[in-house]
PDB file of C-alpha atoms in Angstrom:
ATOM      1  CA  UNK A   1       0.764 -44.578 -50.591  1.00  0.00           C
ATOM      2  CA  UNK A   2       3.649 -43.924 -48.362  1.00  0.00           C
ATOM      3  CA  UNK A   3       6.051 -40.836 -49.128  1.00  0.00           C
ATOM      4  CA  UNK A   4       9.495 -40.865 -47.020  1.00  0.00           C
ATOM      5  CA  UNK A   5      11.250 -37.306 -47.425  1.00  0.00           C
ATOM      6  CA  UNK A   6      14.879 -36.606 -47.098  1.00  0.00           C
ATOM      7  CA  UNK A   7      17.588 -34.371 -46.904  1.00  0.00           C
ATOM      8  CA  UNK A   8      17.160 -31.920 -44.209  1.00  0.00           C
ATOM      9  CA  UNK A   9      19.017 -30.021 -42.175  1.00  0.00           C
ATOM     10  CA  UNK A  10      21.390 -26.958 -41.016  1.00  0.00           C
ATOM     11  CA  UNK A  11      23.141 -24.692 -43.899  1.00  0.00           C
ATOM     12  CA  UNK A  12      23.933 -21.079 -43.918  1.00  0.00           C
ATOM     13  CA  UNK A  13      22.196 -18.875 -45.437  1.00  0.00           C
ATOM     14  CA  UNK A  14      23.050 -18.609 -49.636  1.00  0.00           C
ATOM     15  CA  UNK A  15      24.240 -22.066 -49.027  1.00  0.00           C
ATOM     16  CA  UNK A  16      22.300 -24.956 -50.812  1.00  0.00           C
ATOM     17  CA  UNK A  17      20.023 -28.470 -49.774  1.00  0.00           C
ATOM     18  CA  UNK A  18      18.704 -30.961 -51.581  1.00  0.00           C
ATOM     19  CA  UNK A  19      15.609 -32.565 -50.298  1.00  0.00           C
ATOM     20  CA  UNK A  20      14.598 -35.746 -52.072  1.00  0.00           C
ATOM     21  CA  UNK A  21      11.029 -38.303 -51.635  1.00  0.00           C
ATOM     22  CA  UNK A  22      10.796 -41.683 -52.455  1.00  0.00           C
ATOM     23  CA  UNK A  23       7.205 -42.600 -53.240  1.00  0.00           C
ATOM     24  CA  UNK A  24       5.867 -45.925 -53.374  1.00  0.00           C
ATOM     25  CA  UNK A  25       2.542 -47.812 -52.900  1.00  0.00           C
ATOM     26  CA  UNK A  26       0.989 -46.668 -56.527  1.00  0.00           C
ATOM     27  CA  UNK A  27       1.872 -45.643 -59.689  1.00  0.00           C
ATOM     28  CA  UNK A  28       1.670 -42.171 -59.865  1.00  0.00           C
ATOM     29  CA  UNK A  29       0.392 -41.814 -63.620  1.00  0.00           C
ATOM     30  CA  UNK A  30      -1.896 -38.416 -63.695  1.00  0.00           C
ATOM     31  CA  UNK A  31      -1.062 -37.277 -60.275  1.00  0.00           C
ATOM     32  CA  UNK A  32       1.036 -34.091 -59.224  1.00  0.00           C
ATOM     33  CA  UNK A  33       3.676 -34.804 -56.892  1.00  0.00           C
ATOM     34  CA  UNK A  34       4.415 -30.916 -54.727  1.00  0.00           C
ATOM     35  CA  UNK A  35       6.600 -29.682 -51.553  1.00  0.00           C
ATOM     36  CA  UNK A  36       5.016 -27.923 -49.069  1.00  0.00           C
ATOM     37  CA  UNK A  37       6.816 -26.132 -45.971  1.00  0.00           C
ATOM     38  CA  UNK A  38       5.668 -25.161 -42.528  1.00  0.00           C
ATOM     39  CA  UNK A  39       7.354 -22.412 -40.849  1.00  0.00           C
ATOM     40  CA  UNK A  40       6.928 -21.754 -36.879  1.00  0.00           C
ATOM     41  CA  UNK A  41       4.014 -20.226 -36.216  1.00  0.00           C
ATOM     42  CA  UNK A  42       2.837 -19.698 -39.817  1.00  0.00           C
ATOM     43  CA  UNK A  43       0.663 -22.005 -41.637  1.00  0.00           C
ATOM     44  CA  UNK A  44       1.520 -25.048 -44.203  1.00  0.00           C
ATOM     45  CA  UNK A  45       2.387 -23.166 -48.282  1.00  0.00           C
ATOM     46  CA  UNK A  46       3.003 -24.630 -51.068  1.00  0.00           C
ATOM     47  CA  UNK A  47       6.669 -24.218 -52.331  1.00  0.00           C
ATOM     48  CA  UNK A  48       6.571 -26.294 -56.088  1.00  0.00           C
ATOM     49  CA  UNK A  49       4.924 -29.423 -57.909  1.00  0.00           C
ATOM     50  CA  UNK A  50       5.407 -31.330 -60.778  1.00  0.00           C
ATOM     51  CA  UNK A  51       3.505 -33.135 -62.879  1.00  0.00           C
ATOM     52  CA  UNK A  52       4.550 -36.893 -63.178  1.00  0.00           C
ATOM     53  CA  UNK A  53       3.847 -37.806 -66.509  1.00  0.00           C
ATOM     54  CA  UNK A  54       4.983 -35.013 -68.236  1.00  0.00           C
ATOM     55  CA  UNK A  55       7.021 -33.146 -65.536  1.00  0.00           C
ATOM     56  CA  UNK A  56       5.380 -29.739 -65.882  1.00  0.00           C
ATOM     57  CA  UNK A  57       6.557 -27.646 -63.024  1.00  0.00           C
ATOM     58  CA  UNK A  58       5.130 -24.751 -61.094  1.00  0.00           C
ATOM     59  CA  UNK A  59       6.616 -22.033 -57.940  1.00  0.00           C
ATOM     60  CA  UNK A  60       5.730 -20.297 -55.620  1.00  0.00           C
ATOM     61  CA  UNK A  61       6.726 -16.474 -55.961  1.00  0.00           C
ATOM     62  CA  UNK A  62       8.950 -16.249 -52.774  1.00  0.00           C
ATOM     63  CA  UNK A  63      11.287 -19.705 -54.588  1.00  0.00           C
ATOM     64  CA  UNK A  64      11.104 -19.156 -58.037  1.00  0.00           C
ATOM     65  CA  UNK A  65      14.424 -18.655 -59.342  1.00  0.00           C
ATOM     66  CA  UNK A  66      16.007 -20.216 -56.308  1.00  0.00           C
ATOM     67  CA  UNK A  67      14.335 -23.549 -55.983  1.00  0.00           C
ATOM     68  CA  UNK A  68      14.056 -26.542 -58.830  1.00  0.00           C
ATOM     69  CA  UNK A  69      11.734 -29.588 -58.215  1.00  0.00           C
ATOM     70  CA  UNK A  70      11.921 -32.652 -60.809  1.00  0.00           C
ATOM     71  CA  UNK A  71      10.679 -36.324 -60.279  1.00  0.00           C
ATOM     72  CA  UNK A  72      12.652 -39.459 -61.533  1.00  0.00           C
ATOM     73  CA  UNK A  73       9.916 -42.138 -63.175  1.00  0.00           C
ATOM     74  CA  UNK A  74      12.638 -45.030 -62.493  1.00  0.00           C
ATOM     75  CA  UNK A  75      13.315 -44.310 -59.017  1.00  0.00           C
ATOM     76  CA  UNK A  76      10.074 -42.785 -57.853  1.00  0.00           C
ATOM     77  CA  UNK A  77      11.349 -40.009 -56.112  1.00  0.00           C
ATOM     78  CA  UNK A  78      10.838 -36.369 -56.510  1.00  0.00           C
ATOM     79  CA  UNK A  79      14.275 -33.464 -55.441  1.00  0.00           C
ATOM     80  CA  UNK A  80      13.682 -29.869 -54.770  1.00  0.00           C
ATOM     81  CA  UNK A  81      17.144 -28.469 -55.089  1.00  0.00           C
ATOM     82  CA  UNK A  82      17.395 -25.662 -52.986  1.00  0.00           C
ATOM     83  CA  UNK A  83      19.848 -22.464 -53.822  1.00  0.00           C
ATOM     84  CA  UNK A  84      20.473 -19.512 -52.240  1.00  0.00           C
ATOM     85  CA  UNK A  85      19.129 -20.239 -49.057  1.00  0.00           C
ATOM     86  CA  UNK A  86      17.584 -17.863 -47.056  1.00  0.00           C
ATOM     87  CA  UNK A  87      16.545 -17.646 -43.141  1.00  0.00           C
ATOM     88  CA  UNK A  88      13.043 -17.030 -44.412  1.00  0.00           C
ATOM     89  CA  UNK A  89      13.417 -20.697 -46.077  1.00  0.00           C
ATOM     90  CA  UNK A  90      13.866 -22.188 -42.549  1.00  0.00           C
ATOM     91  CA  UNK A  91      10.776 -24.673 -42.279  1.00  0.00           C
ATOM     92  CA  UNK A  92       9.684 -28.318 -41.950  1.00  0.00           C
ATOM     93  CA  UNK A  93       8.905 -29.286 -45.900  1.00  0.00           C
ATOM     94  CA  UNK A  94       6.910 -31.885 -46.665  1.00  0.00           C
ATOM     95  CA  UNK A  95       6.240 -34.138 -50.089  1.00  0.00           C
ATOM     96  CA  UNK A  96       2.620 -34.647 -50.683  1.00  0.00           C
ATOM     97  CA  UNK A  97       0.548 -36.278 -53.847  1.00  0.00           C
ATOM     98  CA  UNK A  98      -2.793 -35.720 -55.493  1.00  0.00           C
ATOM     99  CA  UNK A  99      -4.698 -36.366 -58.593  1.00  0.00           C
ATOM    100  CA  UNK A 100      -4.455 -34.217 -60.990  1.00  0.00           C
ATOM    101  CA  UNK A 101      -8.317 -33.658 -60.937  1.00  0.00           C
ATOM    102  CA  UNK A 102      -8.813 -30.164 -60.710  1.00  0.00           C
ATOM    103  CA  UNK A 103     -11.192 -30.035 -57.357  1.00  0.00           C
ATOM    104  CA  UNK A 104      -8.826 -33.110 -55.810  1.00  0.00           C
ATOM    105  CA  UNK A 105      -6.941 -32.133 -52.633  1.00  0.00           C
ATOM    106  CA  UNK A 106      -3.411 -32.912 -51.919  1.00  0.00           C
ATOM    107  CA  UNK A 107      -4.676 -36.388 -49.470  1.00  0.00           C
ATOM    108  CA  UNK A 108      -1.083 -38.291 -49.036  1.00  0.00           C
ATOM    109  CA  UNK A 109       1.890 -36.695 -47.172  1.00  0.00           C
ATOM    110  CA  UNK A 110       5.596 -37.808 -46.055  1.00  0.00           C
ATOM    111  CA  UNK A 111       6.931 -37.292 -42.622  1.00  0.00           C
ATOM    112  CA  UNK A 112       8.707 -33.567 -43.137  1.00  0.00           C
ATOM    113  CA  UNK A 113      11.810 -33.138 -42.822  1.00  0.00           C
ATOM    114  CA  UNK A 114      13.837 -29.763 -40.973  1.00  0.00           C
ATOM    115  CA  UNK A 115      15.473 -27.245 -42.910  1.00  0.00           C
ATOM    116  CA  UNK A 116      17.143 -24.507 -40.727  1.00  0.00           C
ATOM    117  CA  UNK A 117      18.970 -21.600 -42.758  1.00  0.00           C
ATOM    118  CA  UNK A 118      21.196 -19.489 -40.424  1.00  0.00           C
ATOM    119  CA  UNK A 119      22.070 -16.111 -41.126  1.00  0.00           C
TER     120      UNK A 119
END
C-alpha cells in the first residue's frame, strides 16, 4: 500500500488548504481511509476518516465545522478541505488506512505533508 499526500503549505490564518492522497497498491473495499496531524512537540491526533465504501465520515471536536474529508472511488484519493484556518491547525498531516475491523490499527501511512497557519 503506498499513500502519497499533498497539498501543504503556508496560508494565513481563516484562509483555506486543500490536502489531497492518492492511494494505490489495494483496493480499499471495507477499510477507513483518516488524516492525522502532528503538531511540534505534541503527539500524532486524529483530525477525520471516511469510510470507503459508503463514505461515512467522522471529526474530531477541535475541526468539525471547519474541516470536510471525502474519498473519490475513481481516482483513489481522499481531500480534507480545510476552512478557516487557524494557527492551532499548523501541523504535519498525514493520510493513513486501516480495516475497518474494530480492534485493527491504522498500519499504512503517507509521507506528511506541512501545513503552517500564520496569524
Amino acid at each position: 500500500v503506498q499513500l502519497q499526500a499533498s497539498g501543504g503549505g503556508l496560508v494565513q490564518a481563516g484562509g483555506s488548504l486543500t490536502l489531497s492522497c492518492e492511494a494505490s497498491g489495494r483496493t480499499f473495499t471495507n477499510y477507513i481511509m483518516a488524516w492525522f496531524r502532528q503538531a511540534p512537540g505534541k503527539e500524532r491526533e486524529f483530525v477525520a476518516g471516511v469510510t470507503w465504501n459508503v463514505g461515512t465520515t467522522s471529526y474530531a471536536d477541535s475541526v468539525k465545522g471547519r474541516f470536510t474529508i471525502s474519498r473519490d472511488r475513481a481516482k483513489s484519493t481522499v481531500t480534507l478541505q480545510m476552512n478557516s484556518l487557524k494557527p492551532e491547525d499548523t501541523a504535519v498531516y498525514y493520510c493513513a488506512t486501516k480495516s475497518m475491523a474494530r480492534s485493527a490499527p491504522y498500519n499504512n501511512w503517507g509521507q506528511g505533508t506541512l501545513v503552517t497557519v500564520s496569524s
